[in-house]
């Protein structure tokens, strides 16, 4: 009687209202959880860290797999026992009070010793992996990676090449990356090829990276670094040795000069008169150090932190209002007219 009297009015009105622990709330939570699970099952995901494509990534994967299996066994065992005990020894109306136990030396030693042994077992391969990854490879190709809000610069000091956003790598060769930051903390990660390493201003971090097969591998800044953190992407372009050599040769060439009198030539003049050269380098034209080196801009497949594919339309959209399409971009809106924009795009397209 008491139950009815207490429940009647609120139950009727609650039915029409949403409640987190109500039937619809629970259903919603279940659907959300299942969707999250399904999202994790994507096939051929371009940044799948569980599909290693290089020796360093494989070293890490070889550690993750056994540790995950051990963790899963422990999880299922602990949760299973908790569930069995919850159901089996639940309170029943009229049941006598269960036997009270105060301490069990055997049990306590057991549940201290077993986890300690499991952790020790995991620690051995973990520490071995840390040492293996910390070892600098023999005869590597050195690359200095500089992270800035919100793009990546790659300098190959031994080859005399500077580029941005797309890290070119000869297949099968170890690259020794020196990671430098100039503003805030960023983190370099190409999930299929390596673990992630933070890029900290005032520090020089290192990592080695290499790939088994040619192809393009996507990466991402993985440390929140400002408004366009999510737009700070990168690509690792892995090439056959001959193709890589050809790329190096093309990057060493001087910037091409536009045909006199062409729209591109007018664009080149705008490049200087609008002050673009204050921030950007074009070999033989300007020596700005704030933005990416543009000497061979059009040889890249993407720009602005690999956010946009390199197309004339995208370049025009970008030039019209950089912070408008990439929040927090250091490149200002120069309020260019449509004519100025198309001439600048024509010039940028000559920088192959
Ligand atoms: Cu750079 Cu996040």
CSV table of C-alpha atoms and ligand atoms in Angstrom, one decimal:
chain,number,residue,atom,x,y,z
A,1,UNK,CA,0.0,0.0,0.0
A,2,UNK,CA,2.7,2.3,1.0
A,3,UNK,CA,4.5,1.6,-2.2
A,4,UNK,CA,1.5,2.4,-4.4
A,5,UNK,CA,0.7,5.6,-2.5
A,6,UNK,CA,4.2,6.9,-2.8
A,7,UNK,CA,4.7,5.8,-6.4
A,8,UNK,CA,1.6,6.7,-8.2
A,9,UNK,CA,1.8,10.4,-9.0
A,10,UNK,CA,5.5,10.7,-9.7
A,11,UNK,CA,5.6,7.5,-11.9
A,12,UNK,CA,2.9,8.8,-14.2
A,13,UNK,CA,4.6,12.1,-14.8
A,14,UNK,CA,8.1,10.6,-14.9
A,15,UNK,CA,7.1,8.4,-17.9
A,16,UNK,CA,7.0,11.4,-20.2
A,17,UNK,CA,10.2,12.8,-18.9
A,18,UNK,CA,13.8,11.7,-19.9
A,19,UNK,CA,15.9,10.4,-17.0
A,20,UNK,CA,19.5,9.2,-17.2
A,21,UNK,CA,18.7,6.0,-15.4
A,22,UNK,CA,15.3,5.6,-16.9
A,23,UNK,CA,14.6,3.1,-19.7
A,24,UNK,CA,15.3,5.5,-22.5
A,25,UNK,CA,18.4,6.8,-20.7
A,26,UNK,CA,19.8,3.3,-20.4
A,27,UNK,CA,18.9,2.5,-24.0
A,28,UNK,CA,20.7,5.7,-25.1
A,29,UNK,CA,23.8,4.8,-23.1
A,30,UNK,CA,23.8,1.3,-24.6
A,31,UNK,CA,23.6,2.6,-28.1
A,32,UNK,CA,26.3,5.2,-27.5
A,33,UNK,CA,28.6,2.5,-26.1
A,34,UNK,CA,28.0,0.2,-29.0
A,35,UNK,CA,28.6,3.0,-31.5
A,36,UNK,CA,31.9,3.8,-29.8
A,37,UNK,CA,32.9,0.1,-30.0
A,38,UNK,CA,31.9,-0.2,-33.6
A,39,UNK,CA,33.8,3.0,-34.4
A,40,UNK,CA,37.0,1.3,-33.1
A,41,UNK,CA,36.5,-1.6,-35.5
A,42,UNK,CA,37.2,0.5,-38.7
A,43,UNK,CA,38.9,-1.5,-41.4
A,44,UNK,CA,42.0,-0.1,-43.1
A,45,UNK,CA,42.0,3.0,-40.9
A,46,UNK,CA,44.9,5.2,-42.1
A,47,UNK,CA,46.1,5.9,-38.5
A,48,UNK,CA,45.7,2.4,-37.1
A,49,UNK,CA,48.5,2.0,-34.5
A,50,UNK,CA,47.6,-1.7,-34.3
A,51,UNK,CA,48.6,-2.3,-37.9
A,52,UNK,CA,52.4,-1.5,-37.7
A,53,UNK,CA,54.2,-0.9,-41.0
A,54,UNK,CA,57.7,-0.4,-39.8
A,55,UNK,CA,60.2,-2.1,-37.3
A,56,UNK,CA,59.8,0.5,-34.5
A,57,UNK,CA,56.0,0.4,-34.6
A,58,UNK,CA,56.2,-3.5,-34.7
A,59,UNK,CA,58.5,-3.5,-31.6
A,60,UNK,CA,55.8,-1.5,-29.7
A,61,UNK,CA,53.0,-3.7,-31.1
A,62,UNK,CA,54.9,-6.8,-30.0
A,63,UNK,CA,54.7,-5.4,-26.4
A,64,UNK,CA,51.1,-4.2,-26.6
A,65,UNK,CA,49.7,-7.5,-27.7
A,66,UNK,CA,50.8,-9.8,-24.8
A,67,UNK,CA,50.3,-7.0,-22.2
A,68,UNK,CA,46.7,-6.5,-23.5
A,69,UNK,CA,46.0,-10.2,-23.3
A,70,UNK,CA,47.3,-10.4,-19.7
A,71,UNK,CA,45.2,-7.3,-18.8
A,72,UNK,CA,42.1,-8.8,-20.5
A,73,UNK,CA,42.5,-12.1,-18.6
A,74,UNK,CA,42.9,-10.2,-15.3
A,75,UNK,CA,39.9,-7.9,-16.1
A,76,UNK,CA,37.6,-10.8,-17.0
A,77,UNK,CA,38.7,-12.8,-14.0
A,78,UNK,CA,38.2,-9.9,-11.5
A,79,UNK,CA,34.9,-8.7,-12.9
A,80,UNK,CA,33.6,-12.2,-13.3
A,81,UNK,CA,34.4,-13.1,-9.7
A,82,UNK,CA,32.9,-9.8,-8.5
A,83,UNK,CA,29.7,-10.5,-10.5
A,84,UNK,CA,29.4,-14.1,-9.2
A,85,UNK,CA,29.8,-13.0,-5.6
A,86,UNK,CA,27.4,-10.1,-6.1
A,87,UNK,CA,24.7,-12.5,-7.4
A,88,UNK,CA,25.4,-15.5,-5.2
A,89,UNK,CA,25.8,-13.7,-1.9
A,90,UNK,CA,23.2,-11.0,-2.4
A,91,UNK,CA,20.9,-10.0,0.4
A,92,UNK,CA,17.7,-12.2,0.6
A,93,UNK,CA,14.7,-11.3,2.7
A,94,UNK,CA,14.7,-13.4,5.9
A,95,UNK,CA,18.2,-15.0,5.3
A,96,UNK,CA,20.4,-15.2,8.3
A,97,UNK,CA,23.4,-12.9,8.7
A,98,UNK,CA,26.4,-14.5,6.8
A,99,UNK,CA,29.5,-15.7,8.7
A,100,UNK,CA,31.8,-12.7,9.5
A,101,UNK,CA,35.4,-13.1,8.6
A,102,UNK,CA,38.2,-10.7,9.8
A,103,UNK,CA,41.3,-11.1,7.7
A,104,UNK,CA,42.8,-14.1,5.9
A,105,UNK,CA,46.6,-14.2,5.7
A,106,UNK,CA,46.6,-16.7,2.9
A,107,UNK,CA,44.2,-14.7,0.7
A,108,UNK,CA,46.0,-11.4,1.4
A,109,UNK,CA,49.5,-12.8,0.6
A,110,UNK,CA,48.0,-14.3,-2.5
A,111,UNK,CA,46.4,-11.2,-3.9
A,112,UNK,CA,49.5,-9.1,-3.2
A,113,UNK,CA,52.0,-11.6,-4.6
A,114,UNK,CA,50.1,-12.6,-7.8
A,115,UNK,CA,49.7,-9.0,-9.1
A,116,UNK,CA,53.3,-8.3,-8.1
A,117,UNK,CA,54.5,-11.2,-10.1
A,118,UNK,CA,52.3,-10.2,-13.1
A,119,UNK,CA,53.7,-6.7,-13.0
A,120,UNK,CA,57.2,-8.0,-12.8
A,121,UNK,CA,56.5,-10.3,-15.8
A,122,UNK,CA,55.3,-7.3,-17.8
A,123,UNK,CA,58.1,-5.0,-16.6
A,124,UNK,CA,60.8,-7.2,-18.2
A,125,UNK,CA,59.7,-6.9,-21.9
A,126,UNK,CA,58.6,-3.3,-21.2
A,127,UNK,CA,62.0,-2.1,-20.1
A,128,UNK,CA,63.7,-4.2,-22.9
A,129,UNK,CA,61.4,-2.3,-25.4
A,130,UNK,CA,62.3,1.1,-24.0
A,131,UNK,CA,66.0,0.4,-24.3
A,132,UNK,CA,65.6,-1.0,-27.8
A,133,UNK,CA,63.7,2.1,-29.0
A,134,UNK,CA,66.1,4.4,-27.2
A,135,UNK,CA,69.1,3.0,-29.2
A,136,UNK,CA,70.1,5.3,-32.1
A,137,UNK,CA,70.3,3.3,-35.3
A,138,UNK,CA,73.5,2.8,-37.3
A,139,UNK,CA,74.0,5.1,-40.3
A,140,UNK,CA,70.6,6.8,-40.1
A,141,UNK,CA,69.3,9.6,-42.3
A,142,UNK,CA,69.1,12.7,-40.0
A,143,UNK,CA,66.1,14.9,-40.1
A,144,UNK,CA,65.4,17.9,-37.8
A,145,UNK,CA,61.7,18.2,-37.2
A,146,UNK,CA,60.5,21.6,-36.0
A,147,UNK,CA,57.0,21.9,-34.7
A,148,UNK,CA,55.2,25.2,-34.9
A,149,UNK,CA,51.6,26.3,-34.5
A,150,UNK,CA,50.3,24.6,-36.6
A,151,UNK,CA,52.6,22.9,-39.1
A,152,UNK,CA,55.8,20.8,-39.3
A,153,UNK,CA,59.1,21.7,-40.8
A,154,UNK,CA,61.6,19.0,-41.9
A,155,UNK,CA,65.2,19.8,-42.5
A,156,UNK,CA,67.6,17.2,-43.9
A,157,UNK,CA,70.9,18.7,-42.8
A,158,UNK,CA,73.1,16.2,-44.7
A,159,UNK,CA,71.1,16.7,-47.9
A,160,UNK,CA,70.6,20.5,-47.8
A,161,UNK,CA,66.8,20.1,-48.1
A,162,UNK,CA,64.1,21.9,-46.1
A,163,UNK,CA,60.4,21.1,-46.6
A,164,UNK,CA,57.1,21.2,-44.6
A,165,UNK,CA,54.3,18.9,-43.5
A,166,UNK,CA,55.4,15.9,-45.7
A,167,UNK,CA,58.2,13.9,-44.3
A,168,UNK,CA,59.9,12.0,-47.2
A,169,UNK,CA,61.5,8.8,-46.3
A,170,UNK,CA,63.5,6.2,-48.3
A,171,UNK,CA,61.9,2.8,-47.7
A,172,UNK,CA,63.8,0.5,-45.3
A,173,UNK,CA,66.2,3.2,-44.1
A,174,UNK,CA,66.2,4.4,-40.5
A,175,UNK,CA,65.6,8.1,-40.0
A,176,UNK,CA,66.9,9.7,-36.8
A,177,UNK,CA,64.5,12.5,-36.0
A,178,UNK,CA,65.6,15.4,-33.8
A,179,UNK,CA,62.5,17.1,-32.5
A,180,UNK,CA,62.5,20.8,-31.7
A,181,UNK,CA,59.7,23.1,-30.7
A,182,UNK,CA,59.5,26.8,-31.0
A,183,UNK,CA,56.2,27.9,-29.3
A,184,UNK,CA,54.2,25.3,-27.2
A,185,UNK,CA,54.4,21.6,-26.7
A,186,UNK,CA,53.4,19.5,-29.7
A,187,UNK,CA,53.7,15.7,-30.2
A,188,UNK,CA,54.9,13.9,-33.3
A,189,UNK,CA,53.0,10.7,-34.2
A,190,UNK,CA,52.7,8.5,-37.3
A,191,UNK,CA,50.8,5.7,-35.8
A,192,UNK,CA,51.7,3.0,-38.3
A,193,UNK,CA,55.4,3.8,-38.2
A,194,UNK,CA,56.4,4.8,-34.6
A,195,UNK,CA,55.3,5.7,-31.1
A,196,UNK,CA,54.6,9.3,-30.3
A,197,UNK,CA,57.3,11.7,-29.0
A,198,UNK,CA,56.6,15.1,-27.5
A,199,UNK,CA,58.2,18.2,-29.0
A,200,UNK,CA,59.0,20.5,-26.1
A,201,UNK,CA,60.3,24.1,-26.6
A,202,UNK,CA,63.9,24.4,-25.3
A,203,UNK,CA,64.5,20.7,-25.4
A,204,UNK,CA,65.8,18.4,-28.1
A,205,UNK,CA,64.0,15.1,-28.2
A,206,UNK,CA,64.8,12.2,-30.5
A,207,UNK,CA,63.1,9.2,-32.1
A,208,UNK,CA,63.9,6.8,-34.9
A,209,UNK,CA,61.4,5.9,-37.6
A,210,UNK,CA,61.4,3.7,-40.6
A,211,UNK,CA,58.9,1.9,-42.9
A,212,UNK,CA,58.8,-1.5,-44.6
A,213,UNK,CA,56.8,-0.6,-47.8
A,214,UNK,CA,56.5,2.6,-49.9
A,215,UNK,CA,53.3,4.5,-49.4
A,216,UNK,CA,51.8,7.5,-47.7
A,217,UNK,CA,51.3,7.2,-43.9
A,218,UNK,CA,49.2,9.8,-42.1
A,219,UNK,CA,50.1,11.4,-38.8
A,220,UNK,CA,48.8,13.9,-36.4
A,221,UNK,CA,50.0,16.2,-33.7
A,222,UNK,CA,48.9,14.5,-30.5
A,223,UNK,CA,49.4,17.1,-27.8
A,224,UNK,CA,46.8,19.9,-27.5
A,225,UNK,CA,48.6,22.9,-28.8
A,226,UNK,CA,46.0,25.5,-29.5
A,227,UNK,CA,43.0,26.3,-31.7
A,228,UNK,CA,44.1,24.3,-34.7
A,229,UNK,CA,45.7,21.4,-32.9
A,230,UNK,CA,43.3,19.0,-34.8
A,231,UNK,CA,44.5,20.7,-38.1
A,232,UNK,CA,48.1,20.0,-37.4
A,233,UNK,CA,48.4,16.9,-39.5
A,234,UNK,CA,51.3,15.4,-41.3
A,235,UNK,CA,52.2,12.8,-43.9
A,236,UNK,CA,55.1,10.4,-44.1
A,237,UNK,CA,55.8,9.8,-47.8
A,238,UNK,CA,57.8,6.6,-48.0
A,239,UNK,CA,59.6,6.1,-51.4
A,240,UNK,CA,61.8,3.6,-53.2
A,241,UNK,CA,65.4,4.7,-52.9
A,242,UNK,CA,65.7,5.9,-56.5
A,243,UNK,CA,62.4,7.9,-56.2
A,244,UNK,CA,63.7,9.4,-52.9
A,245,UNK,CA,66.9,10.5,-54.6
A,246,UNK,CA,64.9,12.1,-57.4
A,247,UNK,CA,62.9,14.0,-54.8
A,248,UNK,CA,66.0,15.2,-53.1
A,249,UNK,CA,67.4,16.4,-56.4
A,250,UNK,CA,64.2,18.3,-57.2
A,251,UNK,CA,64.2,19.9,-53.8
A,252,UNK,CA,67.7,21.1,-54.2
A,253,UNK,CA,67.0,22.9,-57.4
A,254,UNK,CA,66.6,26.7,-57.4
A,255,UNK,CA,63.1,28.1,-57.4
A,256,UNK,CA,61.7,28.4,-60.9
A,257,UNK,CA,61.2,32.0,-62.1
A,258,UNK,CA,57.8,32.8,-63.7
A,259,UNK,CA,57.5,33.8,-67.4
A,260,UNK,CA,57.9,37.6,-67.6
A,261,UNK,CA,54.5,39.3,-68.2
A,262,UNK,CA,52.5,36.3,-67.1
A,263,UNK,CA,50.0,36.4,-64.2
A,264,UNK,CA,52.5,34.3,-62.3
A,265,UNK,CA,55.1,37.0,-62.7
A,266,UNK,CA,52.6,39.6,-61.4
A,267,UNK,CA,51.9,37.2,-58.5
A,268,UNK,CA,55.7,37.1,-57.8
A,269,UNK,CA,55.6,40.9,-57.5
A,270,UNK,CA,52.6,40.7,-55.2
A,271,UNK,CA,54.4,38.1,-53.1
A,272,UNK,CA,57.0,40.7,-52.3
A,273,UNK,CA,54.8,43.9,-52.2
A,274,UNK,CA,52.3,42.2,-49.8
A,275,UNK,CA,55.0,41.2,-47.5
A,276,UNK,CA,54.7,37.4,-47.9
A,277,UNK,CA,58.5,37.2,-48.0
A,278,UNK,CA,58.7,38.5,-44.5
A,279,UNK,CA,57.5,35.2,-43.2
A,280,UNK,CA,58.3,32.7,-46.0
A,281,UNK,CA,61.4,31.6,-47.8
A,282,UNK,CA,61.6,31.2,-51.6
A,283,UNK,CA,65.2,30.4,-52.4
A,284,UNK,CA,66.8,33.5,-54.1
A,285,UNK,CA,63.7,35.6,-53.4
A,286,UNK,CA,63.0,35.9,-49.7
A,287,UNK,CA,64.3,34.5,-46.4
A,288,UNK,CA,61.3,34.6,-44.0
A,289,UNK,CA,61.4,32.0,-41.2
A,290,UNK,CA,57.9,32.2,-39.7
A,291,UNK,CA,56.0,30.1,-42.2
A,292,UNK,CA,56.9,27.1,-44.3
A,293,UNK,CA,59.6,27.3,-47.0
A,294,UNK,CA,57.7,27.7,-50.3
A,295,UNK,CA,60.5,27.2,-52.7
A,296,UNK,CA,59.0,23.8,-53.9
A,297,UNK,CA,55.5,24.3,-52.4
A,298,UNK,CA,53.7,22.8,-55.4
A,299,UNK,CA,55.7,19.6,-55.2
A,300,UNK,CA,53.8,18.8,-52.1
A,301,UNK,CA,50.4,17.1,-52.1
A,302,UNK,CA,49.0,19.2,-49.2
A,303,UNK,CA,49.6,22.4,-47.3
A,304,UNK,CA,48.7,24.3,-44.1
A,305,UNK,CA,49.7,21.5,-41.8
A,306,UNK,CA,48.6,18.9,-44.4
A,307,UNK,CA,45.1,20.2,-43.8
A,308,UNK,CA,44.3,21.0,-47.5
A,309,UNK,CA,45.0,19.0,-50.6
A,310,UNK,CA,47.2,21.1,-53.0
A,311,UNK,CA,44.8,22.4,-55.5
A,312,UNK,CA,44.5,25.9,-57.0
A,313,UNK,CA,41.0,26.2,-55.5
A,314,UNK,CA,42.2,25.3,-52.0
A,315,UNK,CA,45.2,27.7,-52.3
A,316,UNK,CA,42.8,30.5,-53.3
A,317,UNK,CA,40.4,29.7,-50.4
A,318,UNK,CA,43.4,29.7,-48.1
A,319,UNK,CA,44.9,33.0,-49.3
A,320,UNK,CA,41.5,34.8,-49.0
A,321,UNK,CA,41.3,34.2,-45.3
A,322,UNK,CA,43.8,31.9,-43.6
A,323,UNK,CA,42.6,32.3,-40.0
A,324,UNK,CA,39.0,31.9,-41.3
A,325,UNK,CA,39.7,28.4,-42.6
A,326,UNK,CA,42.3,27.4,-40.0
A,327,UNK,CA,41.6,29.0,-36.6
A,328,UNK,CA,44.6,30.4,-34.9
A,329,UNK,CA,46.7,30.4,-38.0
A,330,UNK,CA,49.6,32.9,-37.8
A,331,UNK,CA,49.1,33.8,-41.4
A,332,UNK,CA,47.0,36.9,-41.5
A,333,UNK,CA,44.1,37.8,-43.8
A,334,UNK,CA,45.7,40.3,-46.2
A,335,UNK,CA,42.3,41.3,-47.7
A,336,UNK,CA,43.4,40.3,-51.2
A,337,UNK,CA,41.2,41.0,-54.1
A,338,UNK,CA,40.0,38.1,-56.3
A,339,UNK,CA,42.5,39.3,-59.0
A,340,UNK,CA,45.4,39.4,-56.5
A,341,UNK,CA,44.5,36.0,-55.2
A,342,UNK,CA,44.5,34.4,-58.6
A,343,UNK,CA,47.8,35.9,-59.5
A,344,UNK,CA,49.4,34.8,-56.3
A,345,UNK,CA,48.0,31.3,-56.8
A,346,UNK,CA,49.5,31.3,-60.3
A,347,UNK,CA,52.8,32.2,-58.8
A,348,UNK,CA,52.7,29.6,-56.1
A,349,UNK,CA,51.8,27.0,-58.8
A,350,UNK,CA,55.1,27.7,-60.5
A,351,UNK,CA,57.0,26.7,-57.3
A,352,UNK,CA,57.4,23.0,-58.1
B,1,LIG,CU1,50.6,20.8,-32.4
B,1,LIG,CU2,48.7,19.8,-31.3
